[in-house]
Backbone as JSON Lines, residues from 0, in Angstrom:
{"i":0,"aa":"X","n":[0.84,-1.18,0.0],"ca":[0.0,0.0,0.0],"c":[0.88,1.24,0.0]}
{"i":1,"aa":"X","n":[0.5,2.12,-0.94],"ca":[1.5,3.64,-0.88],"c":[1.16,4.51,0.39]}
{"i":2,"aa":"X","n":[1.86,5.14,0.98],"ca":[2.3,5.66,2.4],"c":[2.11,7.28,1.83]}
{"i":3,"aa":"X","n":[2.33,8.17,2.88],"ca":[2.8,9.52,2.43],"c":[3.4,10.26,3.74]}
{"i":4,"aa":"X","n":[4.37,10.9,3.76],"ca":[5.28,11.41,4.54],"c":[4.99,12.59,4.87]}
{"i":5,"aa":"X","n":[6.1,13.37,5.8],"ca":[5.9,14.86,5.7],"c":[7.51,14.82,5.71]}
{"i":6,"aa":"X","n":[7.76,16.0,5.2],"ca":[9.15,16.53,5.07],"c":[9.06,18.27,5.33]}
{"i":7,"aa":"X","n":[10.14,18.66,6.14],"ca":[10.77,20.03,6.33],"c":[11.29,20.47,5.11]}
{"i":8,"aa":"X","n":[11.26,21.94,5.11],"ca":[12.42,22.64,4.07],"c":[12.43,23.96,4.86]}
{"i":9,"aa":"X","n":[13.4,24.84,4.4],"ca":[13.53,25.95,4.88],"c":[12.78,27.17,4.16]}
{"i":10,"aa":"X","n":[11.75,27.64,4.12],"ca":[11.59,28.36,3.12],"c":[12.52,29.76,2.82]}
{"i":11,"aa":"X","n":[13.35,30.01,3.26],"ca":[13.86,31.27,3.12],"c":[15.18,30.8,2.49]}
{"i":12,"aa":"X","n":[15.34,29.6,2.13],"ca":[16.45,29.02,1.22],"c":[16.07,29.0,0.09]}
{"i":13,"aa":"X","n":[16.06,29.61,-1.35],"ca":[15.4,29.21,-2.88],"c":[15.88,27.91,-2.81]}
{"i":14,"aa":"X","n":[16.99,27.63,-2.22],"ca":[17.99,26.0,-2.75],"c":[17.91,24.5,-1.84]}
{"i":15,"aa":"X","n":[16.85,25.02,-0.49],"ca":[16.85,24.32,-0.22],"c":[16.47,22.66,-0.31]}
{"i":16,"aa":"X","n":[16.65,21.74,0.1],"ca":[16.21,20.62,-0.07],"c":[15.36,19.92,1.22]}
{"i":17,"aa":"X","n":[14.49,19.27,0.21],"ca":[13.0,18.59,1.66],"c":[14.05,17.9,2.64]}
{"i":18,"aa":"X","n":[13.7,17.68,3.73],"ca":[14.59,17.18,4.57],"c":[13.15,16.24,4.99]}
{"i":19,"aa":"X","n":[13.56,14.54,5.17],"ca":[12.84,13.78,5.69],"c":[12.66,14.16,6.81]}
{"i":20,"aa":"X","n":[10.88,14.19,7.46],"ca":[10.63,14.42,8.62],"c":[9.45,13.31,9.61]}
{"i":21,"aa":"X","n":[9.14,12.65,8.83],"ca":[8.1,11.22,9.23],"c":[7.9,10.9,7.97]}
{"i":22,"aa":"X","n":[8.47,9.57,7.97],"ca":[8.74,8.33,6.9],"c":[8.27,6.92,7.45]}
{"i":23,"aa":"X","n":[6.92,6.41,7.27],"ca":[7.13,4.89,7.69],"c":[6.16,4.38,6.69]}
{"i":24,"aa":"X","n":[5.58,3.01,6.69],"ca":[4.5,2.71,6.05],"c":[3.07,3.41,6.05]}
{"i":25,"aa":"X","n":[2.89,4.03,7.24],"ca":[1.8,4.49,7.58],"c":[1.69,5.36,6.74]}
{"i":26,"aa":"X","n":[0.31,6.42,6.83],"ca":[0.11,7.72,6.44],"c":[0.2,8.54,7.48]}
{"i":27,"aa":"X","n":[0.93,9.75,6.66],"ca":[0.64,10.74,7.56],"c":[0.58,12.29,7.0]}
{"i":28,"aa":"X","n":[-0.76,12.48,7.43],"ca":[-1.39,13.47,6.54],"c":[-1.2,15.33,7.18]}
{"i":29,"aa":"X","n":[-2.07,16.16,6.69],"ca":[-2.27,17.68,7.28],"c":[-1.23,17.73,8.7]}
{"i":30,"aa":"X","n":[-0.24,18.44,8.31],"ca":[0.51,18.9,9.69],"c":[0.11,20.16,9.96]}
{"i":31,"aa":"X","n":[0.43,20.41,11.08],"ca":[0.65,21.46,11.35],"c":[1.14,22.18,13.16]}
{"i":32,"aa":"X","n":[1.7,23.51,12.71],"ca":[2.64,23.63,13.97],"c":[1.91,23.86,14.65]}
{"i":33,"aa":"X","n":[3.04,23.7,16.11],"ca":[2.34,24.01,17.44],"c":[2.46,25.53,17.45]}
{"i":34,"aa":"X","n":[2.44,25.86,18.42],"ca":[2.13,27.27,18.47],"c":[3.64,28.26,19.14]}
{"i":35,"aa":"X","n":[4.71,27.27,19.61],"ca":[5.77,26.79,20.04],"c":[7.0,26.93,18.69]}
{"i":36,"aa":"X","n":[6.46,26.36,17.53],"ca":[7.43,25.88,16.6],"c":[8.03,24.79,16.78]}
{"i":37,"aa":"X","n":[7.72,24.09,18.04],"ca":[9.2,23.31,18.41],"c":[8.56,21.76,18.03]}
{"i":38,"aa":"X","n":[6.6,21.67,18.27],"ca":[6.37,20.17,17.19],"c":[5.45,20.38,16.05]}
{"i":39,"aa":"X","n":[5.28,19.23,15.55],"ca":[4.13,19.11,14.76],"c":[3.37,18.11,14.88]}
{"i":40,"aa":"X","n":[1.88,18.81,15.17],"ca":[0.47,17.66,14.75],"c":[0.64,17.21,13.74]}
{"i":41,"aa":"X","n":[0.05,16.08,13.73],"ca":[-0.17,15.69,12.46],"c":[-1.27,14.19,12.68]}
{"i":42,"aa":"X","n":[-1.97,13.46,11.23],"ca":[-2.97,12.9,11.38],"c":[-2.49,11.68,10.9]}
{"i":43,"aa":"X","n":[-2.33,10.76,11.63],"ca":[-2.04,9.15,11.32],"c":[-2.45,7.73,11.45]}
{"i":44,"aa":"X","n":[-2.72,6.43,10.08],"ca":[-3.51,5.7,10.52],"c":[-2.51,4.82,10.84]}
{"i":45,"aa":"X","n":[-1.57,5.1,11.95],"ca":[-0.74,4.49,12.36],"c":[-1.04,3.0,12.93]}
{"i":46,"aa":"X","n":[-2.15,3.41,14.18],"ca":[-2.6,2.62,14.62],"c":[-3.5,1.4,14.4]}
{"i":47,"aa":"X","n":[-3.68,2.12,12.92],"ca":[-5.01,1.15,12.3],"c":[-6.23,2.12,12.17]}
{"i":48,"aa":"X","n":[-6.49,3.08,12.52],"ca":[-7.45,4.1,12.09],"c":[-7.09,5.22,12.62]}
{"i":49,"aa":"X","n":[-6.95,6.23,12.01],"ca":[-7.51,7.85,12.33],"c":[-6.84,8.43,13.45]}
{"i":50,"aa":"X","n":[-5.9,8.66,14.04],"ca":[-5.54,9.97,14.94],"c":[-4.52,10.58,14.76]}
{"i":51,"aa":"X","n":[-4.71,11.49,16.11],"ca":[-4.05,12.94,16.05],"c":[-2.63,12.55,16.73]}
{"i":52,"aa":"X","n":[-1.52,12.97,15.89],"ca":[0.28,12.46,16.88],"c":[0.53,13.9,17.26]}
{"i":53,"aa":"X","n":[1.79,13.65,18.21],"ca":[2.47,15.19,17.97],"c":[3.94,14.74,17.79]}
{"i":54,"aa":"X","n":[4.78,15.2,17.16],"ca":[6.47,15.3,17.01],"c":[7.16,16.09,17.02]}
{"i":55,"aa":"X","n":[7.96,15.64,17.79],"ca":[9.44,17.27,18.35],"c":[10.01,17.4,17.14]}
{"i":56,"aa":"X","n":[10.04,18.43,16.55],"ca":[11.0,18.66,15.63],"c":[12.42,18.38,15.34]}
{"i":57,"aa":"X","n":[13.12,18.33,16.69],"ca":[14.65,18.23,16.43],"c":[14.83,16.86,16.91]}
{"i":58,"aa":"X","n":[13.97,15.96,16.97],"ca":[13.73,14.92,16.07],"c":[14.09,13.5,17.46]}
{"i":59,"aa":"X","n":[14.42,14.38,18.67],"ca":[14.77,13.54,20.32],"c":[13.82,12.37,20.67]}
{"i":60,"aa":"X","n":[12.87,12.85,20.66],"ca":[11.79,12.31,20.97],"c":[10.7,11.06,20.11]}
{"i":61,"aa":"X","n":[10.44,10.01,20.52],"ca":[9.42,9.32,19.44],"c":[8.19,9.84,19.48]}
{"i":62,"aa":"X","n":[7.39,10.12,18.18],"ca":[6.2,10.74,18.58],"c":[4.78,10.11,19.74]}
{"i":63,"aa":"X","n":[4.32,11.01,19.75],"ca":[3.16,11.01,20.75],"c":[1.7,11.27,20.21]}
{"i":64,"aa":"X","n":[0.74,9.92,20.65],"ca":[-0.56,9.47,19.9],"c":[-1.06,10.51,20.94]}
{"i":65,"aa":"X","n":[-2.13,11.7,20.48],"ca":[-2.58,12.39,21.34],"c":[-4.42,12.16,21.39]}
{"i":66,"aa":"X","n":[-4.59,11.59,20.4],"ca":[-5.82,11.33,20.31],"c":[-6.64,9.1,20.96]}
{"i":67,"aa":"X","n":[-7.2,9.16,21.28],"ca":[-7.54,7.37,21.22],"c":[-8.64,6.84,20.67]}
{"i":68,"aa":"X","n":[-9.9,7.6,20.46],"ca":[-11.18,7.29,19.83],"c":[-11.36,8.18,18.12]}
{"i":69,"aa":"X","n":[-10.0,8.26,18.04],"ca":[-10.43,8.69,16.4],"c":[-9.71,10.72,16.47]}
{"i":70,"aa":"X","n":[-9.49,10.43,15.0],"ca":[-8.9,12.38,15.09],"c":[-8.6,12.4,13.62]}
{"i":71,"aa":"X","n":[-8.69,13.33,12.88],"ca":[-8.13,14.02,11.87],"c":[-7.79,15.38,11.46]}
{"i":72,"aa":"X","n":[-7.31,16.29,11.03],"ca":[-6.75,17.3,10.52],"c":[-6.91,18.36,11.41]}
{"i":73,"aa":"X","n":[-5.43,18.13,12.16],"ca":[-5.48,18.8,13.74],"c":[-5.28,20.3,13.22]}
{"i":74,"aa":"X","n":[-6.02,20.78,14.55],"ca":[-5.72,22.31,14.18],"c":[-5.86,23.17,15.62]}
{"i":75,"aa":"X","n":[-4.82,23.99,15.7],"ca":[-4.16,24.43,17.34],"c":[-5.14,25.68,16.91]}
{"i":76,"aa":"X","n":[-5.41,26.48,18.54],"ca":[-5.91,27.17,18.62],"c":[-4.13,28.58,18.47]}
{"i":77,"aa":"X","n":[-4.76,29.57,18.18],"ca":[-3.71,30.57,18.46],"c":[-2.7,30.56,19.34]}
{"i":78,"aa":"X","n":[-3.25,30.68,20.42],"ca":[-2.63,30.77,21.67],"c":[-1.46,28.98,22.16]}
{"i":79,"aa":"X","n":[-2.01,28.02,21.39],"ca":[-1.37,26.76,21.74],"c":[-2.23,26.19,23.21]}
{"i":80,"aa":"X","n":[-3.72,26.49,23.17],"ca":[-4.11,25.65,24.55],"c":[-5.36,24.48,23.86]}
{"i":81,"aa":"X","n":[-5.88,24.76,22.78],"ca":[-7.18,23.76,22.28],"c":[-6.67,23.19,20.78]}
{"i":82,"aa":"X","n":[-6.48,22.04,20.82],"ca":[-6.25,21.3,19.74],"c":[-7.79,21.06,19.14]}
């Protein structure tokens, strides 16, 4: 089955290149930042259906299933307090 990733780039580089950022079999769909910069939501049927992860950017950490009865296309409030 085809997968889909997310990858970093810098945008303020014209030259930059995607930098792998979650690569596995799974999917993993709509990211987006915390409010922090420092992870990213994102939506994965890692588990076998539907939820919400979060991942440290500088890459320490294994990610974290934040959702358990189901989640898709996370989206932080301004401030970083309501997913």
């Amino acid at each position: 089955s085809e997968s889909s990733d997310l990858y970093l780039i810098d945008a303020s580089d014209p030259a930059a290149k995607p930098i792998p950022f979650l690569t596995s079999r799974a999917q993993e769909v709509l990211p987006w930042w915390s409010a922090d910069g420092k992870s990213i939501y994102y939506a994965s049927d890692e588990t076998g259906a539907w939820q919400i992860w979060k991942a440290s950017v500088d890459g320490k950490s294994a990610p974290v299933q934040i959702t358990r009865n189901g989640g898709f296309a996370p989206v932080l409030s301004p401030d970083g307090v309501w997913l």
